[in-house]
Amino acid sequence: MDVLGVEEIQLSGNAARLQAIINVEAFEPPPFSFDPGEAPGEIFGANVFTLAEMRLRLPKSVFKSVVATIDKGAKLDPAVADAVASVMKDWALSRGATHYAHVFYPMTGLTAEKHDSFLDPVGDGTTLAEFAGKTLIQGEPDASSFPSGGLRSTFEARGYTGWDVTSPAYILENPNGNTLCIPTVFVSMTGEALDYKTPLLRSQQAMGAQAERILKLFGHKDFDHIVSFCGPEQEYFLVDRHFFLARPDLINSGRTLFGAKPPKGQEFDDHYFGAIPDRVLGFMMDTERELFKLGIPAKTRHNEVAPGQFEIAPMFERANIAADHQQLLMTTFKTIAKKHGMECLFHEKPFAGVNGSGKHVNFSLGNAQFGSLLVPGDTPHENAQFLVFCAAVIRAVHKFAGLLRVSVASATNDHRLGANEAPPAIISIFLGDQLADVFDQIAKGAATSSKGKGTMIIGVDTLPELPTDPGDRNRTSPFAFTGNRFEFRAPGSGQTINVPMIILNTIMADSLDYMANVLEKAVADGEGFDEAVQKLLTEIITEHGAVVFNGDGYSDNWQIEAAERGLPNLKTTLDSIPQLVTPEAIEVFEKYGVFNARELHSREEVRYEMYALTVNVEAKLTLEVGSTVILPAAIRYQTELAQNVAALKAAGVDADTTLLSTVSAPISELTAALTALKTALGAHGGDTGKEEAEHAASLLPLMDAVRAAADTLEGVVADDLWPLPTYQEMLYIL
Ligand code: ADP
Ligand code: MG
């Protein structure tokens, strides 16, 4: 039984459509789990084994050691691990946990968990709750069911998980029992990364170390590690679950493979500015409550551009925690949407012709003491430091645009990226008018040194005060400066933010390293520091300024201009994947210890595999739904029309056969397109992952042809015979 009191069976076509409409009308939201006596924020982090909780429970010295591991990156002492495990177990048991799970992020981009009971039999017929430090810091799930991209063929199937001390353990509640979840890395026997967290932590460390060199040059002493921060804005769609269940394409591929454009699209913008529907608000309040309990700081929520589309933005956090929280957020959304009789869609393009969903990755670097290092600051000195970090971003994005592009490439995001209403596949930076002007001056050398009264004022010192929040936001740019951070808008709504963060950290490490080398040498050579900064900024903006673009990223002109500027325009996933293993990519990843060449090749392999899998499933679904759902409905209607023509003729009435031909023509097209798709699907895909992926890509136009004929039919077949919920229904009935 679902929440609407209706069996969740797949009702046949038209019946499902009507049933869904009736149920949406009759919908009673589930009771809201809010206790009016509760103080605001009281539940925040209630299910998290926080530092505060640890401080309460651990001896002072042990607690200090844990904090040092988190803040200074010190190694976790095994004796400390034992002490932590013991209090963590007590806390978890007191919160009703019966099991613990090492949670990790395999290369599929999903979340994996291996659950174990706390209870160990002790031989006298009883059990004892055991949880040693060793168990906390290391687990051994069988790695064979996760893709390894060839890393496994030479090593045994075993994989190891290890606790990420910087990401707190938490309790996941379930009506059937609670589980203590421990965020972990997942590596092979030889320490090669089989997951996303390992390289993220490695890249974080590399970036931090280089950023710290720059800060020291600016005279800072004794500060905590510099980390990257990330605030991921998540866009998603909600559809009524009855429509969802009547859509085999949505169930199995997350997007509609069929569906004509609705008469009313998003042109009115009435959804974006409208109030959040009650039903959705109920869902949002419920999810936020769950997120709060898990210590996830959900902050803003609103409608998005498309009907049925919404957004949530949690407060930014340290990148690895933000990434863990992001995965948890998606799981929570899926679960709670079901409770509210809806399905939450994270596909990048669930509805063709309607706005797609992204995940805007807001990126900055800094620490608690400095805040974001991408804040312009009040004094000229701070401005100069800010400009150095900003220039590092410009250099990184220009030099490694291909890596940023591949960080967001997937079969599903291909329907959004590079398409009309989404950020283009060209990676460029939007700086805003004021900051762009500052860099223009720096490039022209106009802002180099000018003599002020009595004191030497270096160009950077005379730069105008920078606004902390530039008003104009360019929504067409894939990478925009937004006052105290850069917003990377190309990531897809369903993807993990680990990958873009790994790439950003690594390429920033490269830039900061380069800049620190130049500045350290200048200082050693006795050059003035301010002059050296000035010279370096001019050099960087001259060499890498081509990546800065403040215009309309959606215009055709930009495609031409970008080519003239020599910026890569990698339109598809298959165009992008080779970027992972170019000599420059391998060099930069190896240099900063983020990936070795083998790990990169394994990721390349997994990318091809995932691409081929995704497209093949869609192609098979297109064939199946086209042949068994749409074609039969169309033929039924065709028969009805033919019988009508025959009956009229028999009665001696002049029969108009126009309508019959209007239906017969797309039926022939559909039949032909299905045959072509079937033949192509039957062909051998290839011997390597790359060949299989290329074969899969060749199916896409054939699927489009099937869809075109089917969507034409949707416009002519009698509505009571049409089996699939329409765009209109799915998007507007909530
Ligand atoms: P908008 O819709 O205007 O882009 P939102 O409030 O929806 O803004 O989302 C902004 C996101 O950026 C939030 O997740 C926020 O926490 C994050 N953010 C703010 N400051 C920083 C920062 N310094 N570093 C990283 N992320 C940040
Ligand atoms: Mg936003």
XYZ file of N, CA and C in Angstrom, residues 239-344:
318
model
N 7.598 14.234 -9.398
C 6.394 13.853 -10.139
C 5.557 12.938 -9.256
N 4.266 12.997 -9.488
C 3.398 12.105 -8.732
C 3.799 10.667 -9.033
N 3.795 9.862 -7.995
C 4.299 8.502 -8.132
C 3.445 7.635 -9.047
N 2.190 7.958 -9.171
C 1.351 7.145 -10.062
C 1.716 7.368 -11.521
N 2.022 8.605 -11.844
C 2.495 8.862 -13.211
C 3.818 8.139 -13.423
N 4.670 8.285 -12.417
C 5.997 7.663 -12.489
C 5.883 6.160 -12.753
N 4.998 5.512 -11.990
C 4.890 4.057 -12.112
C 4.276 3.623 -13.435
N 3.593 4.532 -14.096
C 3.020 4.191 -15.398
C 3.989 4.521 -16.530
N 5.218 4.858 -16.162
C 6.226 5.266 -17.141
C 7.455 4.359 -17.040
N 7.481 3.260 -17.798
C 8.635 2.354 -17.703
C 9.953 3.072 -18.002
N 9.887 4.097 -18.841
C 11.126 4.816 -19.167
C 11.653 5.581 -17.953
N 10.756 6.233 -17.218
C 11.197 6.968 -16.018
C 11.725 6.008 -14.961
N 11.002 4.889 -14.783
C 11.414 3.934 -13.754
C 12.826 3.412 -14.044
N 13.074 3.053 -15.275
C 14.318 2.346 -15.589
C 15.464 3.210 -16.075
N 15.164 4.393 -16.573
C 16.283 5.210 -17.041
C 16.279 6.600 -16.423
N 15.255 6.910 -15.639
C 15.236 8.204 -14.968
C 14.812 9.354 -15.857
N 14.588 9.083 -17.143
C 14.109 10.168 -18.002
C 13.021 9.654 -18.929
N 12.232 10.585 -19.456
C 11.180 10.198 -20.380
C 11.802 10.028 -21.753
N 11.671 8.850 -22.319
C 12.225 8.597 -23.653
C 11.200 8.950 -24.720
N 9.981 9.242 -24.259
C 8.897 9.639 -25.140
C 8.160 10.806 -24.490
N 7.406 11.533 -25.303
C 6.563 12.586 -24.731
C 6.607 13.846 -25.558
N 5.433 14.228 -26.076
C 5.353 15.452 -26.878
C 5.383 16.647 -25.954
N 5.845 17.756 -26.491
C 5.899 19.011 -25.720
C 4.492 19.422 -25.290
N 4.320 19.864 -24.068
C 2.979 20.285 -23.640
C 2.611 21.625 -24.279
N 1.300 21.872 -24.448
C 0.880 23.158 -25.029
C 1.407 24.318 -24.188
N 1.425 24.122 -22.873
C 1.938 25.174 -22.011
C 3.301 24.752 -21.487
N 4.321 25.490 -21.838
C 5.669 25.145 -21.395
C 6.043 26.004 -20.215
N 7.329 26.351 -20.120
C 7.764 27.153 -18.976
C 7.823 28.630 -19.327
N 7.257 28.984 -20.539
C 7.403 30.346 -21.054
C 6.892 31.402 -20.086
N 5.862 31.051 -19.341
C 5.245 32.075 -18.494
C 6.078 32.410 -17.259
N 7.034 31.553 -16.946
C 7.819 31.755 -15.730
C 6.941 31.779 -14.488
N 5.705 31.285 -14.614
C 4.802 31.394 -13.464
C 5.193 30.435 -12.349
N 5.886 29.373 -12.716
C 6.287 28.431 -11.681
C 7.442 28.997 -10.860
N 8.428 29.555 -11.558
C 9.634 30.042 -10.889
C 9.299 31.049 -9.798
N 8.385 31.957 -10.127
C 8.074 33.021 -9.175
C 6.884 32.687 -8.296
N 6.253 31.547 -8.581
C 5.042 31.215 -7.844
C 5.345 30.689 -6.452
N 4.270 30.485 -5.676
C 4.435 29.913 -4.344
C 4.738 28.423 -4.494
N 5.412 27.867 -3.512
C 5.691 26.434 -3.534
C 4.385 25.699 -3.227
N 4.001 24.718 -4.058
C 2.745 24.006 -3.787
C 2.785 23.349 -2.405
N 1.621 23.297 -1.743
C 1.528 22.750 -0.380
C 2.149 21.378 -0.251
N 1.808 20.548 -1.217
C 2.280 19.171 -1.150
C 3.808 19.124 -1.177
N 4.377 19.977 -2.030
C 5.834 20.017 -2.152
C 6.452 20.626 -0.894
N 5.778 21.629 -0.350
C 6.269 22.259 0.874
C 6.333 21.231 2.003
N 5.301 20.394 2.079
C 5.278 19.326 3.093
C 6.480 18.415 2.930
N 6.762 18.078 1.684
C 7.922 17.234 1.377
C 9.215 17.943 1.789
N 9.309 19.226 1.452
C 10.534 19.965 1.761
C 10.762 20.055 3.263
N 9.677 20.302 4.014
C 9.827 20.423 5.463
C 10.273 19.103 6.065
N 9.712 18.037 5.548
C 10.083 16.715 6.032
C 11.544 16.394 5.713
N 11.951 16.683 4.479
C 13.342 16.376 4.103
C 14.299 17.231 4.916
N 13.956 18.499 5.088
C 14.873 19.368 5.815
C 15.057 18.909 7.247
N 13.976 18.410 7.804
C 14.057 17.896 9.164
C 15.013 16.705 9.238
N 14.880 15.821 8.295
C 15.781 14.659 8.250
C 17.220 15.110 8.030
N 17.398 16.065 7.124
C 18.751 16.547 6.835
C 19.348 17.197 8.079
N 18.518 17.948 8.777
C 18.988 18.601 10.009
C 19.483 17.581 11.018
N 18.702 16.516 11.176
C 19.103 15.484 12.135
C 20.464 14.923 11.766
N 20.724 14.861 10.460
C 22.000 14.315 9.993
C 23.090 15.374 9.950
N 22.770 16.543 10.477
C 23.769 17.602 10.518
C 24.028 18.241 9.158
N 23.067 18.101 8.255
C 23.235 18.710 6.925
C 22.496 20.046 6.913
N 23.246 21.137 6.762
C 22.643 22.463 6.917
C 21.852 22.918 5.700
N 20.659 22.366 5.511
C 19.790 22.799 4.413
C 19.435 24.256 4.649
N 19.589 25.088 3.636
C 19.454 26.512 3.897
C 18.326 27.141 3.074
N 18.424 27.066 1.777
C 17.388 27.721 0.974
C 16.651 26.694 0.143
N 15.432 27.016 -0.179
C 14.637 26.147 -1.033
C 13.758 27.028 -1.896
N 13.588 26.657 -3.114
C 12.663 27.406 -3.958
C 12.281 26.629 -5.198
N 11.297 27.166 -5.904
C 10.916 26.592 -7.188
C 12.027 26.874 -8.182
N 12.121 26.048 -9.195
C 13.068 26.322 -10.275
C 12.306 26.722 -11.531
N 13.062 26.884 -12.619
C 12.484 27.397 -13.859
C 11.340 26.545 -14.398
N 11.553 25.235 -14.465
C 10.557 24.379 -15.098
C 9.441 24.059 -14.107
N 8.231 23.783 -14.636
C 7.176 23.314 -13.741
C 7.605 21.980 -13.137
N 7.293 21.763 -11.873
C 7.677 20.503 -11.215
C 9.140 20.458 -10.814
N 9.866 21.561 -11.034
C 11.299 21.565 -10.720
C 11.574 22.462 -9.513
N 12.468 22.003 -8.638
C 12.757 22.710 -7.399
C 14.251 22.701 -7.120
N 14.630 23.471 -6.110
C 16.055 23.500 -5.764
C 16.242 23.564 -4.256
N 17.295 22.923 -3.792
C 17.681 23.079 -2.393
C 19.168 23.395 -2.340
N 19.548 24.321 -1.467
C 20.974 24.632 -1.312
C 21.354 24.533 0.151
N 22.169 23.546 0.489
C 22.694 23.495 1.845
C 23.822 24.512 1.998
N 24.098 24.920 3.222
C 25.247 25.792 3.497
C 26.520 25.073 3.079
N 27.474 25.853 2.616
C 28.729 25.222 2.184
C 29.484 24.631 3.374
N 30.254 23.606 3.077
C 31.063 22.918 4.091
C 32.385 22.510 3.456
N 33.286 22.020 4.265
C 34.520 21.430 3.780
C 34.170 20.412 2.686
N 34.922 20.435 1.579
C 34.488 19.701 0.380
C 34.164 18.233 0.623
N 35.008 17.521 1.403
C 34.736 16.093 1.561
C 33.475 15.850 2.385
N 33.188 16.757 3.316
C 31.959 16.599 4.101
C 30.762 16.973 3.235
N 30.919 18.051 2.477
C 29.840 18.459 1.567
C 29.510 17.322 0.608
N 30.554 16.623 0.149
C 30.336 15.536 -0.804
C 29.589 14.380 -0.134
N 29.986 14.029 1.082
C 29.276 12.971 1.814
C 27.820 13.386 2.038
N 27.639 14.623 2.465
C 26.297 15.121 2.747
C 25.434 15.165 1.490
N 26.085 15.492 0.388
C 25.341 15.566 -0.864
C 24.756 14.205 -1.231
N 25.570 13.149 -1.069
C 25.087 11.802 -1.385
C 23.931 11.434 -0.458
N 24.091 11.796 0.825
C 23.043 11.505 1.800
C 21.763 12.268 1.468
N 21.949 13.484 1.018
C 20.797 14.317 0.662
C 19.989 13.656 -0.450
N 20.683 13.157 -1.452
C 19.957 12.542 -2.567
C 19.178 11.313 -2.099
N 19.816 10.490 -1.254
C 19.133 9.301 -0.733
C 17.908 9.712 0.086
N 18.099 10.709 0.947
C 16.999 11.169 1.791
C 15.830 11.685 0.939
N 16.158 12.451 -0.086
C 15.104 12.997 -0.956
C 14.288 11.893 -1.613
N 14.991 10.888 -2.113
C 14.309 9.777 -2.795
C 13.342 9.092 -1.824
N 13.840 8.804 -0.614
C 13.034 8.083 0.365
C 11.816 8.896 0.785
N 12.042 10.171 1.090
C 10.934 10.969 1.626
C 9.927 11.327 0.538
N 10.387 11.478 -0.678
C 9.436 11.752 -1.768
C 8.418 10.615 -1.856
N 8.891 9.390 -1.728
C 7.992 8.228 -1.790
C 6.933 8.323 -0.704
N 7.382 8.723 0.484
C 6.463 8.856 1.610
C 5.349 9.865 1.286
N 5.674 10.828 0.453
C 4.698 11.851 0.089
C 4.010 11.547 -1.244
N 4.133 10.295 -1.691
C 3.444 9.909 -2.925
C 4.059 10.492 -4.176
N 5.335 10.868 -4.091
C 5.992 11.447 -5.265
C 7.299 10.723 -5.526
N 7.819 10.933 -6.729
C 9.143 10.414 -7.049
C 10.048 11.611 -7.295
N 11.257 11.538 -6.718
C 12.214 12.623 -6.909
C 13.165 12.224 -8.038
